Structure formats: structure tokens, C-alpha cells
Amino acid sequence: AQKVTQAQTEISVVEKEDVTLDCVYETRDTTYYLFWYKQPPSGELVFLIRRNSFDEQNEISGRYSWNFQKSTSSFNFTITASQVVDSAVYFCALSGQNNDMRFGAGTRLTVKP
Amino acid sequence: EPEVTQTPSHQVTQMGQEVILRCVPISNHLYFYWYRQILGQKVEFLVSFYNNEISEKSEIFDDQFSVERPDGSNFTLKIRSTKLEDSAMYFCASSEFRANTGELFFGEGSRLTVL
């Protein structure tokens, strides 16, 4: 069975603070993909990143960075110098051998000015 | 940029009525999905569809639900007899490859309200 746990239900920070969103996953598959999606107040799901299970290299994209560690089954997401526009619900997701992608419960991030 | 489009954006229906939600996936995509999100809760997988048949479905996708690709472009989700607990945002997604190898592109969602 596949499972994604986002233990942080809500996080509130002040603009320009760094914030890390945690994601822990469980899977028996040897090949799998991990994802992060952003859901702004408007409701759509915005793709942020995909990472396969064989690539543990960390990735940086602007103010966003991702830390994938197979040893701890974690795929954490850090926003550096947060901005009000980063306020959204962020979902971590996992896709394995089956053709279904399972989401975590999401973390609601509020960035205050 | 190609996108997944969904109609209607919002539908209000009476309990027990049938509802059809429509999706137009990205044209060269082969895999199609429905997800739902009850207000304020997680995004839940319903079903995946490939080669004109269901490839995976979740425990939520019971006999009340069905999917089809009637004309090669639309991908529909039918709820036969809606219940109050079916009220949710329903997201359609498509991908060029299987979900474990490719990005899923999501539509903007169809909000279903069952009264």
C-alpha cells in the first residue's frame, strides 16, 4: 500500500522567512515518483516538481528547493524568503507501479506580510 | 499551452439525481484520471483510464460511479444517484505516460453541490 504523510496541517510564517514543508512516504515499490503540487486559493492544482526514486539529487528552482532522502523516506520542500503569494495548500504525492497517484493530506501555508 | 478543460465549473443537483462531469484531456495524452477533493480535505484518487478501460480504481469508486470516453476527445465521470457526501470538487487529469513516469496535468475542477 502507498501512503503519503504530511504531518504539518497548517504553517504560518511572516514574509521573508524560510519555511520547510515535510513529506514522508511509504511504498513497497522499488520504482516510484514523488510530486509536489500547489493549490492556491483559486483552487487549481499547480505542478511544482516530479522526482523519481533513483534520483536523490536535491533540486533548486528559484526560491524553491527539494530534499529527497530515501533513507528516511522523506521528500521535503523548502521555500526560501517566503512571499505572500506563496500562501496556498501544498500537496505531496506518490505514484508507484500502479497507475494511480496518491496525495498527502496537504499543508496549508499562510505567509503574512 | 495545452490544457485540460472541465465542464461545468459548478453544478448544483438534488440528491438522487444523475450527474455527468465532462473533461477534455490534452490531445496527445493517453492516460486519464478523476480525483475528488471534499472541501478542505485531501485530494483523493478515484480512477485511472487507459486504452478505453479502467486501469486502476480506488475504494471510493463504487458502482455509483462510471467513466467513459464516448468520442475520442471527451472523458466523462457519471455519478448515477448522487448523495450528499458526493459534494466535492472533482478534478480531471491527463498524462502522456503512466502516472509513475509522467506529470499529471489537472483541469481547474468541477464543483459539485448535492442538496
PDB file of C-alpha atoms in Angstrom:
ATOM      1  CA  ALA A   1       0.000   0.000   0.000  1.00  0.00           C
ATOM      2  CA  GLN A   2       1.140   3.509  -0.691  1.00  0.00           C
ATOM      3  CA  LYS A   3       0.842   6.273   1.798  1.00  0.00           C
ATOM      4  CA  VAL A   4       1.907   9.901   1.987  1.00  0.00           C
ATOM      5  CA  THR A   5       2.013  11.707   5.307  1.00  0.00           C
ATOM      6  CA  GLN A   6       2.165  15.442   5.660  1.00  0.00           C
ATOM      7  CA  ALA A   7       2.200  15.897   9.399  1.00  0.00           C
ATOM      8  CA  GLN A   8       2.000  19.689   9.296  1.00  0.00           C
ATOM      9  CA  THR A   9      -1.620  20.653   8.821  1.00  0.00           C
ATOM     10  CA  GLU A  10      -1.033  24.388   8.888  1.00  0.00           C
ATOM     11  CA  ILE A  11       2.029  26.613   8.968  1.00  0.00           C
ATOM     12  CA  SER A  12       2.075  30.357   9.362  1.00  0.00           C
ATOM     13  CA  VAL A  13       5.159  32.458   8.708  1.00  0.00           C
ATOM     14  CA  VAL A  14       5.993  36.085   8.195  1.00  0.00           C
ATOM     15  CA  GLU A  15       7.153  37.238   4.795  1.00  0.00           C
ATOM     16  CA  LYS A  16      10.849  36.626   4.056  1.00  0.00           C
ATOM     17  CA  GLU A  17      11.085  33.734   6.478  1.00  0.00           C
ATOM     18  CA  ASP A  18      12.227  30.368   5.176  1.00  0.00           C
ATOM     19  CA  VAL A  19       9.773  27.508   5.600  1.00  0.00           C
ATOM     20  CA  THR A  20      10.066  23.758   5.142  1.00  0.00           C
ATOM     21  CA  LEU A  21       7.110  21.524   4.388  1.00  0.00           C
ATOM     22  CA  ASP A  22       7.587  17.901   5.385  1.00  0.00           C
ATOM     23  CA  CYS A  23       6.550  14.851   3.416  1.00  0.00           C
ATOM     24  CA  VAL A  24       7.082  11.237   4.451  1.00  0.00           C
ATOM     25  CA  TYR A  25       6.022   8.397   2.213  1.00  0.00           C
ATOM     26  CA  GLU A  26       5.553   4.637   2.332  1.00  0.00           C
ATOM     27  CA  THR A  27       5.699   2.287  -0.599  1.00  0.00           C
ATOM     28  CA  ARG A  28       6.792  -1.262  -1.380  1.00  0.00           C
ATOM     29  CA  ASP A  29       7.576  -0.354  -4.977  1.00  0.00           C
ATOM     30  CA  THR A  30      11.212  -0.047  -5.966  1.00  0.00           C
ATOM     31  CA  THR A  31      10.369   2.402  -8.730  1.00  0.00           C
ATOM     32  CA  TYR A  32       8.203   5.333  -7.832  1.00  0.00           C
ATOM     33  CA  TYR A  33       7.777   9.045  -8.344  1.00  0.00           C
ATOM     34  CA  LEU A  34       7.253  11.801  -5.830  1.00  0.00           C
ATOM     35  CA  PHE A  35       5.497  15.061  -6.586  1.00  0.00           C
ATOM     36  CA  TRP A  36       4.670  18.392  -5.057  1.00  0.00           C
ATOM     37  CA  TYR A  37       1.584  20.330  -6.104  1.00  0.00           C
ATOM     38  CA  LYS A  38       0.445  23.780  -5.045  1.00  0.00           C
ATOM     39  CA  GLN A  39      -3.236  24.629  -4.625  1.00  0.00           C
ATOM     40  CA  PRO A  40      -3.718  28.398  -4.362  1.00  0.00           C
ATOM     41  CA  PRO A  41      -6.981  29.897  -3.063  1.00  0.00           C
ATOM     42  CA  SER A  42      -8.368  29.821  -6.607  1.00  0.00           C
ATOM     43  CA  GLY A  43      -8.469  26.005  -6.311  1.00  0.00           C
ATOM     44  CA  GLU A  44      -6.471  24.671  -9.235  1.00  0.00           C
ATOM     45  CA  LEU A  45      -3.644  22.177  -8.773  1.00  0.00           C
ATOM     46  CA  VAL A  46      -0.306  23.508  -9.945  1.00  0.00           C
ATOM     47  CA  PHE A  47       2.514  21.067 -10.604  1.00  0.00           C
ATOM     48  CA  LEU A  48       5.795  22.027  -8.922  1.00  0.00           C
ATOM     49  CA  ILE A  49       8.152  19.089  -9.212  1.00  0.00           C
ATOM     50  CA  ARG A  50       8.492  15.379 -10.013  1.00  0.00           C
ATOM     51  CA  ARG A  51      11.327  13.252  -8.700  1.00  0.00           C
ATOM     52  CA  ASN A  52      11.942   9.565  -9.421  1.00  0.00           C
ATOM     53  CA  SER A  53      13.123   7.091  -6.837  1.00  0.00           C
ATOM     54  CA  PHE A  54      16.543   6.665  -8.421  1.00  0.00           C
ATOM     55  CA  ASP A  55      17.453  10.322  -8.331  1.00  0.00           C
ATOM     56  CA  GLU A  56      18.276  11.535  -4.854  1.00  0.00           C
ATOM     57  CA  GLN A  57      19.912  14.697  -6.037  1.00  0.00           C
ATOM     58  CA  ASN A  58      18.421  17.734  -4.397  1.00  0.00           C
ATOM     59  CA  GLU A  59      16.857  20.293  -6.656  1.00  0.00           C
ATOM     60  CA  ILE A  60      16.640  24.048  -6.512  1.00  0.00           C
ATOM     61  CA  SER A  61      14.347  26.194  -8.599  1.00  0.00           C
ATOM     62  CA  GLY A  62      14.488  29.833  -7.673  1.00  0.00           C
ATOM     63  CA  ARG A  63      13.244  30.173  -4.100  1.00  0.00           C
ATOM     64  CA  TYR A  64      12.072  26.544  -4.058  1.00  0.00           C
ATOM     65  CA  SER A  65      14.220  23.588  -3.127  1.00  0.00           C
ATOM     66  CA  TRP A  66      13.518  19.929  -2.514  1.00  0.00           C
ATOM     67  CA  ASN A  67      15.382  17.454  -0.339  1.00  0.00           C
ATOM     68  CA  PHE A  68      14.790  13.805  -1.219  1.00  0.00           C
ATOM     69  CA  GLN A  69      16.178  11.242   1.222  1.00  0.00           C
ATOM     70  CA  LYS A  70      15.381   7.589   0.600  1.00  0.00           C
ATOM     71  CA  SER A  71      16.954   6.572   3.896  1.00  0.00           C
ATOM     72  CA  THR A  72      14.221   8.403   5.779  1.00  0.00           C
ATOM     73  CA  SER A  73      11.533   8.130   3.056  1.00  0.00           C
ATOM     74  CA  SER A  74      11.181  11.864   3.005  1.00  0.00           C
ATOM     75  CA  PHE A  75      10.746  14.446   0.274  1.00  0.00           C
ATOM     76  CA  ASN A  76      10.738  17.832   1.950  1.00  0.00           C
ATOM     77  CA  PHE A  77      10.067  21.149   0.292  1.00  0.00           C
ATOM     78  CA  THR A  78      11.663  24.422   1.338  1.00  0.00           C
ATOM     79  CA  ILE A  79      10.612  27.902   0.325  1.00  0.00           C
ATOM     80  CA  THR A  80      13.310  30.483   0.894  1.00  0.00           C
ATOM     81  CA  ALA A  81      12.395  34.098   1.603  1.00  0.00           C
ATOM     82  CA  SER A  82       8.674  33.361   1.528  1.00  0.00           C
ATOM     83  CA  GLN A  83       6.237  35.784  -0.068  1.00  0.00           C
ATOM     84  CA  VAL A  84       2.542  36.409   0.449  1.00  0.00           C
ATOM     85  CA  VAL A  85       1.858  34.834  -2.969  1.00  0.00           C
ATOM     86  CA  ASP A  86       3.241  31.560  -1.631  1.00  0.00           C
ATOM     87  CA  SER A  87       0.157  31.233   0.569  1.00  0.00           C
ATOM     88  CA  ALA A  88      -1.557  28.051  -0.576  1.00  0.00           C
ATOM     89  CA  VAL A  89      -2.135  24.434   0.293  1.00  0.00           C
ATOM     90  CA  TYR A  90       0.795  22.281  -0.738  1.00  0.00           C
ATOM     91  CA  PHE A  91       0.322  18.605  -1.508  1.00  0.00           C
ATOM     92  CA  CYS A  92       2.967  15.928  -1.664  1.00  0.00           C
ATOM     93  CA  ALA A  93       2.034  12.923  -3.818  1.00  0.00           C
ATOM     94  CA  LEU A  94       3.395   9.475  -4.642  1.00  0.00           C
ATOM     95  CA  SER A  95       2.968   7.291  -7.697  1.00  0.00           C
ATOM     96  CA  GLY A  96       4.227   3.710  -7.866  1.00  0.00           C
ATOM     97  CA  GLN A  97       3.789   0.683 -10.084  1.00  0.00           C
ATOM     98  CA  ASN A  98       0.046   1.127 -10.248  1.00  0.00           C
ATOM     99  CA  ASN A  99      -1.296   3.889 -12.417  1.00  0.00           C
ATOM    100  CA  ASP A 100      -2.608   5.949  -9.557  1.00  0.00           C
ATOM    101  CA  MET A 101      -1.088   8.922  -7.802  1.00  0.00           C
ATOM    102  CA  ARG A 102      -1.892   9.278  -4.124  1.00  0.00           C
ATOM    103  CA  PHE A 103      -1.831  12.604  -2.344  1.00  0.00           C
ATOM    104  CA  GLY A 104      -0.981  13.522   1.209  1.00  0.00           C
ATOM    105  CA  ALA A 105      -3.450  15.489   3.285  1.00  0.00           C
ATOM    106  CA  GLY A 106      -1.786  18.773   2.395  1.00  0.00           C
ATOM    107  CA  THR A 107      -0.166  21.568   4.376  1.00  0.00           C
ATOM    108  CA  ARG A 108      -1.829  24.967   4.422  1.00  0.00           C
ATOM    109  CA  LEU A 109       0.852  27.656   4.308  1.00  0.00           C
ATOM    110  CA  THR A 110      -0.043  31.200   5.252  1.00  0.00           C
ATOM    111  CA  VAL A 111       2.547  33.888   4.645  1.00  0.00           C
ATOM    112  CA  LYS A 112       1.758  37.116   6.435  1.00  0.00           C
ATOM    113  CA  PRO A 113       3.068  40.463   5.245  1.00  0.00           C
TER     114      PRO A 113
ATOM    115  CA  GLU B   1      -0.058  25.915 -23.793  1.00  0.00           C
ATOM    116  CA  PRO B   2      -2.345  22.892 -23.990  1.00  0.00           C
ATOM    117  CA  GLU B   3      -4.558  22.357 -21.002  1.00  0.00           C
ATOM    118  CA  VAL B   4      -7.179  20.067 -19.557  1.00  0.00           C
ATOM    119  CA  THR B   5     -10.617  21.648 -19.605  1.00  0.00           C
ATOM    120  CA  GLN B   6     -13.566  20.671 -17.445  1.00  0.00           C
ATOM    121  CA  THR B   7     -17.262  21.457 -17.617  1.00  0.00           C
ATOM    122  CA  PRO B   8     -19.306  22.506 -15.812  1.00  0.00           C
ATOM    123  CA  SER B   9     -17.281  24.594 -13.408  1.00  0.00           C
ATOM    124  CA  HIS B  10     -20.064  24.303 -10.851  1.00  0.00           C
ATOM    125  CA  GLN B  11     -23.140  22.097 -10.753  1.00  0.00           C
ATOM    126  CA  VAL B  12     -25.871  22.029  -8.160  1.00  0.00           C
ATOM    127  CA  THR B  13     -28.102  18.971  -8.094  1.00  0.00           C
ATOM    128  CA  GLN B  14     -30.700  17.297  -5.938  1.00  0.00           C
ATOM    129  CA  MET B  15     -29.866  14.127  -4.063  1.00  0.00           C
ATOM    130  CA  GLY B  16     -30.657  11.071  -6.152  1.00  0.00           C
ATOM    131  CA  GLN B  17     -30.118  12.778  -9.491  1.00  0.00           C
ATOM    132  CA  GLU B  18     -27.588  11.646 -12.065  1.00  0.00           C
ATOM    133  CA  VAL B  19     -24.663  13.908 -12.819  1.00  0.00           C
ATOM    134  CA  ILE B  20     -22.168  13.836 -15.669  1.00  0.00           C
ATOM    135  CA  LEU B  21     -18.932  15.755 -15.385  1.00  0.00           C
ATOM    136  CA  ARG B  22     -17.022  16.323 -18.582  1.00  0.00           C
ATOM    137  CA  CYS B  23     -13.345  16.673 -19.306  1.00  0.00           C
ATOM    138  CA  VAL B  24     -11.334  17.310 -22.433  1.00  0.00           C
ATOM    139  CA  PRO B  25      -7.810  15.971 -21.828  1.00  0.00           C
ATOM    140  CA  ILE B  26      -4.730  17.218 -23.620  1.00  0.00           C
ATOM    141  CA  SER B  27      -4.932  15.839 -27.143  1.00  0.00           C
ATOM    142  CA  ASN B  28      -1.843  13.603 -27.278  1.00  0.00           C
ATOM    143  CA  HIS B  29      -2.297  12.204 -23.782  1.00  0.00           C
ATOM    144  CA  LEU B  30      -3.176   8.560 -23.324  1.00  0.00           C
ATOM    145  CA  TYR B  31      -3.911   8.254 -19.618  1.00  0.00           C
ATOM    146  CA  PHE B  32      -6.861   9.897 -17.897  1.00  0.00           C
ATOM    147  CA  TYR B  33      -7.827  10.275 -14.278  1.00  0.00           C
ATOM    148  CA  TRP B  34     -10.501  11.543 -11.951  1.00  0.00           C
ATOM    149  CA  TYR B  35      -9.761  12.817  -8.480  1.00  0.00           C
ATOM    150  CA  ARG B  36     -12.038  14.428  -5.963  1.00  0.00           C
ATOM    151  CA  GLN B  37     -11.481  16.847  -3.112  1.00  0.00           C
ATOM    152  CA  ILE B  38     -14.097  17.299  -0.437  1.00  0.00           C
ATOM    153  CA  LEU B  39     -13.939  20.879   0.766  1.00  0.00           C
ATOM    154  CA  GLY B  40     -10.841  21.498   2.854  1.00  0.00           C
ATOM    155  CA  GLN B  41      -9.682  17.917   2.651  1.00  0.00           C
ATOM    156  CA  LYS B  42      -7.138  15.883   0.720  1.00  0.00           C
ATOM    157  CA  VAL B  43      -7.187  15.170  -2.988  1.00  0.00           C
ATOM    158  CA  GLU B  44      -8.409  11.587  -3.392  1.00  0.00           C
ATOM    159  CA  PHE B  45      -7.794   9.293  -6.328  1.00  0.00           C
ATOM    160  CA  LEU B  46     -10.928   7.872  -7.925  1.00  0.00           C
ATOM    161  CA  VAL B  47      -9.973   6.154 -11.158  1.00  0.00           C
ATOM    162  CA  SER B  48      -7.441   5.942 -13.961  1.00  0.00           C
ATOM    163  CA  PHE B  49      -8.315   5.064 -17.544  1.00  0.00           C
ATOM    164  CA  TYR B  50      -6.211   3.837 -20.432  1.00  0.00           C
ATOM    165  CA  ASN B  51      -6.948   2.246 -23.765  1.00  0.00           C
ATOM    166  CA  ASN B  52     -10.687   2.592 -23.221  1.00  0.00           C
ATOM    167  CA  GLU B  53     -10.783   0.782 -19.948  1.00  0.00           C
ATOM    168  CA  ILE B  54     -10.273   1.388 -16.280  1.00  0.00           C
ATOM    169  CA  SER B  55      -6.701   0.608 -15.224  1.00  0.00           C
ATOM    170  CA  GLU B  56      -6.977   1.391 -11.519  1.00  0.00           C
ATOM    171  CA  LYS B  57      -9.764   2.441  -9.208  1.00  0.00           C
ATOM    172  CA  SER B  58      -9.958   3.289  -5.550  1.00  0.00           C
ATOM    173  CA  GLU B  59     -12.323   2.048  -2.898  1.00  0.00           C
ATOM    174  CA  ILE B  60     -14.303   5.276  -3.346  1.00  0.00           C
ATOM    175  CA  PHE B  61     -15.129   4.407  -6.956  1.00  0.00           C
ATOM    176  CA  ASP B  62     -18.098   2.140  -6.319  1.00  0.00           C
ATOM    177  CA  ASP B  63     -20.983   1.117  -8.547  1.00  0.00           C
ATOM    178  CA  GLN B  64     -22.427   4.603  -8.377  1.00  0.00           C
ATOM    179  CA  PHE B  65     -19.554   5.880 -10.488  1.00  0.00           C
ATOM    180  CA  SER B  66     -18.672   5.195 -14.092  1.00  0.00           C
ATOM    181  CA  VAL B  67     -16.304   6.670 -16.641  1.00  0.00           C
ATOM    182  CA  GLU B  68     -16.202   6.612 -20.374  1.00  0.00           C
ATOM    183  CA  ARG B  69     -14.553   8.190 -23.357  1.00  0.00           C
ATOM    184  CA  PRO B  70     -17.532   8.447 -25.687  1.00  0.00           C
ATOM    185  CA  ASP B  71     -15.997  10.187 -28.672  1.00  0.00           C
ATOM    186  CA  GLY B  72     -12.218  10.122 -28.501  1.00  0.00           C
ATOM    187  CA  SER B  73     -11.921  13.588 -27.016  1.00  0.00           C
ATOM    188  CA  ASN B  74     -14.228  13.831 -24.006  1.00  0.00           C
ATOM    189  CA  PHE B  75     -13.659  11.867 -20.826  1.00  0.00           C
ATOM    190  CA  THR B  76     -16.687  11.755 -18.559  1.00  0.00           C
ATOM    191  CA  LEU B  77     -17.433  10.852 -14.970  1.00  0.00           C
ATOM    192  CA  LYS B  78     -21.003   9.827 -14.240  1.00  0.00           C
ATOM    193  CA  ILE B  79     -22.471   9.628 -10.778  1.00  0.00           C
ATOM    194  CA  ARG B  80     -25.650   7.601 -11.054  1.00  0.00           C
ATOM    195  CA  SER B  81     -27.604   8.652  -7.999  1.00  0.00           C
ATOM    196  CA  THR B  82     -25.917  11.442  -6.119  1.00  0.00           C
ATOM    197  CA  LYS B  83     -25.639  11.518  -2.355  1.00  0.00           C
ATOM    198  CA  LEU B  84     -24.961  14.449  -0.084  1.00  0.00           C
ATOM    199  CA  GLU B  85     -21.450  13.148   0.544  1.00  0.00           C
ATOM    200  CA  ASP B  86     -20.670  13.355  -3.172  1.00  0.00           C
ATOM    201  CA  SER B  87     -20.425  17.121  -2.803  1.00  0.00           C
ATOM    202  CA  ALA B  88     -16.833  17.906  -3.695  1.00  0.00           C
ATOM    203  CA  MET B  89     -14.521  19.388  -6.274  1.00  0.00           C
ATOM    204  CA  TYR B  90     -13.837  16.840  -8.996  1.00  0.00           C
ATOM    205  CA  PHE B  91     -10.559  17.142 -10.865  1.00  0.00           C
ATOM    206  CA  CYS B  92      -9.823  15.551 -14.193  1.00  0.00           C
ATOM    207  CA  ALA B  93      -6.206  14.923 -15.168  1.00  0.00           C
ATOM    208  CA  SER B  94      -4.375  13.508 -18.123  1.00  0.00           C
ATOM    209  CA  SER B  95      -0.846  12.372 -18.809  1.00  0.00           C
ATOM    210  CA  GLU B  96       1.219  11.273 -21.742  1.00  0.00           C
ATOM    211  CA  PHE B  97       2.727   8.424 -19.758  1.00  0.00           C
ATOM    212  CA  ARG B  98       1.733   6.338 -16.765  1.00  0.00           C
ATOM    213  CA  ALA B  99       1.359   8.237 -13.509  1.00  0.00           C
ATOM    214  CA  ASN B 100       4.578   6.809 -12.146  1.00  0.00           C
ATOM    215  CA  THR B 101       6.634   8.142 -15.027  1.00  0.00           C
ATOM    216  CA  GLY B 102       4.985  11.338 -16.140  1.00  0.00           C
ATOM    217  CA  GLU B 103       3.431  14.510 -14.938  1.00  0.00           C
ATOM    218  CA  LEU B 104      -0.310  14.658 -14.488  1.00  0.00           C
ATOM    219  CA  PHE B 105      -1.913  17.793 -15.865  1.00  0.00           C
ATOM    220  CA  PHE B 106      -5.002  18.784 -13.926  1.00  0.00           C
ATOM    221  CA  GLY B 107      -8.047  20.699 -15.023  1.00  0.00           C
ATOM    222  CA  GLU B 108      -9.458  23.515 -12.938  1.00  0.00           C
ATOM    223  CA  GLY B 109     -12.062  21.266 -11.404  1.00  0.00           C
ATOM    224  CA  SER B 110     -15.828  20.909 -11.387  1.00  0.00           C
ATOM    225  CA  ARG B 111     -17.521  21.764  -8.122  1.00  0.00           C
ATOM    226  CA  LEU B 112     -20.487  19.515  -7.398  1.00  0.00           C
ATOM    227  CA  THR B 113     -23.002  20.527  -4.757  1.00  0.00           C
ATOM    228  CA  VAL B 114     -25.629  17.962  -3.821  1.00  0.00           C
ATOM    229  CA  LEU B 115     -28.651  19.319  -1.934  1.00  0.00           C
TER     230      LEU B 115
END
